[in-house]
Coordinates of C-alpha atoms in Angstrom, one line a residue:
Chain A
M137 CA 22.7 -15.0 9.4
P138 CA 19.6 -14.2 11.5
A139 CA 17.3 -16.9 12.6
T140 CA 14.2 -17.7 10.5
A141 CA 10.9 -17.0 12.2
P142 CA 7.2 -17.1 11.0
I143 CA 6.6 -13.3 10.8
V144 CA 3.8 -14.1 8.3
E145 CA 2.5 -17.4 7.2
T146 CA 3.4 -18.5 3.7
E147 CA -0.2 -18.8 2.6
E148 CA -1.2 -15.5 4.1
F149 CA 1.7 -13.8 2.3
G150 CA 0.6 -15.2 -1.1
K151 CA -3.0 -14.1 -0.5
F152 CA -1.8 -10.6 0.5
L153 CA -0.1 -10.2 -2.8
T154 CA -2.9 -11.9 -4.7
D155 CA -5.4 -9.4 -3.2
L156 CA -3.1 -6.5 -4.0
F157 CA -2.5 -7.4 -7.6
G158 CA -5.7 -9.2 -8.5
L159 CA -3.2 -11.8 -10.0
K160 CA -2.5 -15.2 -8.6
V161 CA 0.7 -15.2 -6.5
Q162 CA 2.3 -18.4 -5.3
S163 CA 4.6 -18.2 -2.4
T164 CA 7.0 -20.7 -0.8
E165 CA 9.5 -20.4 2.0
A166 CA 13.0 -19.6 0.8
A167 CA 16.5 -19.4 2.3
T168 CA 17.5 -15.9 3.1
D169 CA 20.4 -14.5 1.0
T170 CA 20.9 -10.9 1.8
G171 CA 23.6 -10.6 -0.8
T172 CA 21.1 -10.6 -3.7
I173 CA 19.0 -7.8 -2.2
R174 CA 18.6 -4.7 -4.4
A175 CA 15.7 -2.9 -2.7
A176 CA 14.8 -2.4 1.0
T177 CA 12.1 -0.4 2.8
E178 CA 12.3 0.5 6.5
Y179 CA 9.3 0.6 8.7
V180 CA 9.2 2.8 11.9
D181 CA 6.8 3.2 14.7
G182 CA 5.3 6.4 16.1
D183 CA 8.5 7.1 18.0
G184 CA 10.5 6.8 14.9
Q185 CA 12.0 3.5 16.1
L186 CA 12.9 1.0 13.4
R187 CA 10.6 -2.0 13.7
G188 CA 11.2 -3.9 10.5
L189 CA 12.5 -4.0 6.9
I190 CA 11.2 -5.6 3.7
A191 CA 13.7 -6.4 1.0
C192 CA 13.6 -7.8 -2.6
D193 CA 16.1 -9.0 -5.1
L194 CA 16.0 -7.2 -8.4
P195 CA 13.7 -9.7 -10.2
C196 CA 11.2 -9.5 -7.3
A197 CA 11.4 -5.7 -7.1
A198 CA 10.8 -5.3 -10.8
R199 CA 7.9 -7.8 -10.9
L200 CA 6.1 -6.4 -7.8
G201 CA 6.4 -2.9 -9.3
A202 CA 5.0 -4.1 -12.7
A203 CA 2.3 -6.3 -11.3
L204 CA 0.7 -3.4 -9.3
T205 CA -0.6 -1.7 -12.3
Q206 CA 0.0 -4.5 -14.8
I207 CA 2.8 -2.8 -16.7
P208 CA 3.9 -5.0 -19.7
M209 CA 6.7 -7.5 -19.0
G210 CA 9.0 -5.7 -21.4
A211 CA 9.5 -3.1 -18.7
V212 CA 10.6 -5.8 -16.3
D213 CA 13.0 -7.2 -18.8
D214 CA 14.4 -3.7 -19.5
S215 CA 15.1 -3.2 -15.8
L216 CA 16.7 -6.6 -15.4
D217 CA 19.0 -5.9 -18.3
A218 CA 19.9 -2.5 -17.0
G219 CA 20.4 -3.9 -13.5
A220 CA 18.2 -1.2 -11.9
L221 CA 14.5 -0.4 -11.8
S222 CA 13.0 2.2 -14.1
D223 CA 11.3 5.2 -12.5
N224 CA 7.8 3.9 -12.8
L225 CA 8.7 0.4 -11.5
A226 CA 10.5 2.1 -8.6
E227 CA 7.5 4.2 -7.8
N228 CA 5.1 1.3 -7.9
L229 CA 7.5 -0.9 -5.8
A230 CA 7.5 1.9 -3.2
E231 CA 3.7 1.8 -3.1
V232 CA 3.6 -2.0 -2.8
L233 CA 6.1 -1.8 0.1
N234 CA 4.1 1.0 1.7
I235 CA 1.1 -1.3 1.7
A236 CA 3.2 -4.2 2.9
V237 CA 3.3 -2.6 6.3
N238 CA 0.3 -4.7 7.0
L239 CA 2.4 -7.9 6.9
F240 CA 3.8 -6.9 10.3
P241 CA 1.6 -8.3 13.1
E242 CA 2.1 -5.2 15.3
C243 CA 0.6 -2.8 12.7
H244 CA -2.9 -3.7 14.0
S245 CA -2.1 -2.6 17.5
Q246 CA 0.2 0.4 16.8
R247 CA 1.0 2.8 14.0
L248 CA 3.8 1.7 11.7
V249 CA 4.8 3.5 8.5
A250 CA 7.1 2.8 5.6
T251 CA 9.9 5.3 5.2
T252 CA 12.5 5.4 2.5
T253 CA 13.1 2.6 -0.1
T254 CA 16.8 2.1 -0.7
Q255 CA 17.9 0.6 -4.0
G256 CA 21.0 -1.0 -5.5
E257 CA 23.8 -2.7 -3.7
E258 CA 23.4 -0.2 -0.9
A259 CA 20.1 -2.0 0.0
S260 CA 21.9 -5.2 0.6
T261 CA 24.3 -3.6 3.0
L262 CA 21.6 -1.6 4.8
F263 CA 19.5 -4.7 5.3
A264 CA 22.4 -6.8 6.6
E265 CA 23.5 -3.9 9.0
K266 CA 20.1 -3.1 10.4
T267 CA 18.7 -6.6 10.9
E268 CA 21.4 -8.1 13.0
G269 CA 19.6 -10.3 15.5
A270 CA 16.2 -9.8 14.0
A271 CA 13.7 -12.4 13.1
V272 CA 13.9 -12.9 9.3
C273 CA 11.9 -14.9 6.8
S274 CA 12.1 -15.1 3.0
F275 CA 9.7 -16.2 0.4
D276 CA 10.1 -17.3 -3.3
I277 CA 7.2 -15.7 -5.1
D278 CA 5.7 -16.5 -8.5
I279 CA 3.4 -13.8 -9.8
Q280 CA 0.9 -14.9 -12.5
R281 CA 2.2 -13.6 -15.9
Y282 CA 5.2 -11.9 -14.3
G283 CA 7.3 -14.7 -12.8
K284 CA 9.6 -15.2 -9.9
G285 CA 11.7 -13.4 -7.3
V286 CA 12.7 -13.4 -3.6
I287 CA 11.4 -11.2 -0.9
T288 CA 12.7 -11.0 2.6
I289 CA 11.0 -9.7 5.8
A290 CA 12.8 -8.8 9.0
R291 CA 11.1 -7.9 12.2
L292 CA 13.0 -6.2 15.0
E293 CA 12.0 -6.5 18.7
S294 CA 10.9 -3.2 20.4
Chain B
M230 CA -22.8 9.9 -8.2
K231 CA -19.6 11.8 -8.3
I232 CA -16.6 10.2 -6.6
L233 CA -13.3 11.9 -5.7
I234 CA -10.3 9.6 -5.4
V235 CA -7.5 11.1 -3.3
D236 CA -4.1 9.5 -3.2
D237 CA -0.6 10.6 -3.8
S238 CA 0.1 7.5 -5.7
K239 CA -1.1 7.6 -9.3
A240 CA -0.9 3.8 -9.3
M241 CA -3.3 3.5 -6.3
R242 CA -5.7 6.1 -7.9
M243 CA -5.8 3.8 -11.0
I244 CA -6.3 0.7 -8.8
V245 CA -9.1 2.2 -6.8
T246 CA -10.8 3.3 -10.1
R247 CA -10.4 -0.1 -11.6
T248 CA -11.6 -2.0 -8.4
L249 CA -14.7 0.3 -8.1
K250 CA -15.7 -1.0 -11.5
Q251 CA -14.9 -4.6 -10.6
A252 CA -17.0 -4.1 -7.4
G253 CA -20.0 -3.1 -9.4
F254 CA -19.8 0.6 -8.9
S255 CA -19.5 1.5 -12.6
G256 CA -21.4 4.3 -14.2
H257 CA -20.3 6.9 -11.7
T258 CA -18.2 10.0 -12.5
T259 CA -14.7 9.9 -11.0
A260 CA -12.2 12.6 -10.3
E261 CA -8.8 12.5 -8.8
A262 CA -6.6 14.5 -6.5
S263 CA -3.0 13.7 -5.3
N264 CA -3.1 15.5 -1.9
G265 CA -5.5 17.0 0.6
V266 CA -5.0 20.6 -0.6
E267 CA -6.0 19.7 -4.1
A268 CA -8.8 17.5 -2.9
L269 CA -10.3 20.3 -0.7
Q270 CA -10.3 22.6 -3.7
K271 CA -12.1 19.9 -5.8
I272 CA -14.6 19.3 -3.0
E273 CA -15.5 23.0 -3.0
E274 CA -15.7 23.4 -6.7
D275 CA -17.1 20.1 -7.8
T276 CA -19.1 19.0 -4.7
P277 CA -18.5 15.2 -5.1
D278 CA -21.0 12.8 -3.3
I279 CA -18.2 10.5 -2.0
V280 CA -14.5 11.0 -1.2
L281 CA -12.3 8.0 -1.1
C282 CA -9.1 9.2 0.5
D283 CA -5.6 7.9 1.4
W284 CA -4.3 8.7 4.9
N285 CA -0.6 9.5 4.4
M286 CA -0.1 12.2 1.8
P287 CA 2.1 15.3 1.3
E288 CA 0.8 18.9 1.7
M289 CA -2.3 17.8 3.7
N290 CA -2.9 14.3 4.9
G291 CA -6.2 12.5 4.8
I292 CA -7.3 13.1 8.5
E293 CA -6.5 16.9 8.1
L294 CA -8.6 16.9 4.9
L295 CA -11.5 15.2 6.7
G296 CA -11.3 17.7 9.6
K297 CA -11.5 20.7 7.1
V298 CA -14.3 19.0 5.2
R299 CA -16.4 18.4 8.4
E300 CA -15.5 22.0 9.7
A301 CA -16.8 23.5 6.5
Q302 CA -19.9 21.3 6.8
H303 CA -19.6 19.9 3.3
N304 CA -22.3 17.2 3.0
V305 CA -20.0 14.6 1.5
R306 CA -19.6 11.0 2.5
F307 CA -16.0 10.3 3.3
G308 CA -14.1 7.0 3.5
F309 CA -10.4 6.2 3.9
I310 CA -8.6 3.7 1.7
T311 CA -5.3 3.3 3.5
S312 CA -2.5 1.1 4.5
E313 CA -3.1 2.3 8.0
S314 CA -4.7 -0.6 9.9
S315 CA -4.3 0.0 13.6
A316 CA -7.4 0.2 15.9
E317 CA -6.2 3.7 17.0
T318 CA -6.2 5.0 13.4
K319 CA -9.6 3.6 12.6
A320 CA -11.1 5.0 15.8
L321 CA -9.6 8.4 15.0
A322 CA -11.1 8.3 11.5
I323 CA -14.5 7.4 12.8
E324 CA -14.4 10.1 15.6
N325 CA -13.6 12.7 13.0
G326 CA -16.6 11.7 10.8
A327 CA -15.4 9.2 8.4
D328 CA -18.0 6.8 7.1
F329 CA -15.6 3.8 6.7
V330 CA -12.0 2.7 6.7
L331 CA -10.9 0.2 4.0
T332 CA -7.4 -1.2 4.5
K333 CA -5.0 -1.9 1.6
P334 CA -4.7 -4.3 0.0
F335 CA -8.4 -4.5 -0.9
T336 CA -10.3 -6.7 -3.2
A337 CA -13.5 -6.0 -5.2
D338 CA -15.4 -7.9 -2.6
S339 CA -14.0 -5.9 0.4
M340 CA -14.6 -2.7 -1.5
Q341 CA -18.1 -3.7 -2.2
L342 CA -18.7 -4.5 1.5
A343 CA -17.3 -1.1 2.6
L344 CA -19.0 1.0 0.0
E345 CA -22.5 -0.6 -0.3
P346 CA -23.8 1.2 2.8
V347 CA -22.4 4.4 1.7
F348 CA -23.9 4.2 -1.8
A349 CA -27.3 3.1 -0.4

């Protein structure tokens, strides 16, 4: 398992999501478990070099997607029952993870962009493969009215 | 005032509209476009007063749209609302005639701060 490193401070991370959703988001540090990951987005620099990934377990992915446009909780429950995100939750999650590029400290000094979001068990494998030796941190998040999930951030050295 | 919101994400267009109201900019007419090509057409046809534009979009991105708007000498105020936050990106936007760059995620307060001078 990669070493834990403070890529982003816990409080800053909660504030980031609170600002994005307009809903209170509590965040606490969590242990990283790549096995539960069901969605992962890759971030590349201007040379196309992979610089980081952000990944979520399914509850987190569904809740982030729903909270963005305040979709009713029933849609989250449906996705959790189905074991996969509905199209609108997946679309919203991609937008959340696109904006989350700003969690990487280097985005202020150089251009970083989100590329594809991989879903399902493939996301777990992808994350494990691509973050070997990277700095990784995880957070338990609790979104007002939506509930809890785990999000993991990995930062690769250039 | 007429405000054109340009973003390829329907969710973000909805959030920008909602936050405009929360920031006290209610009572204005808003229209939407999902890429630069569609936006350019709406700028020519509807002559909005302000364009609030994403940076990364299919068909024509935000900086390309701004270039075409300034080239055609459309007298419209133009701001970026984008996940791009590098100093290089912001400088490029201002050099090309943008009035402001607001980084996502934004709040009603940060939107008010960015837009007040433009609305004045």
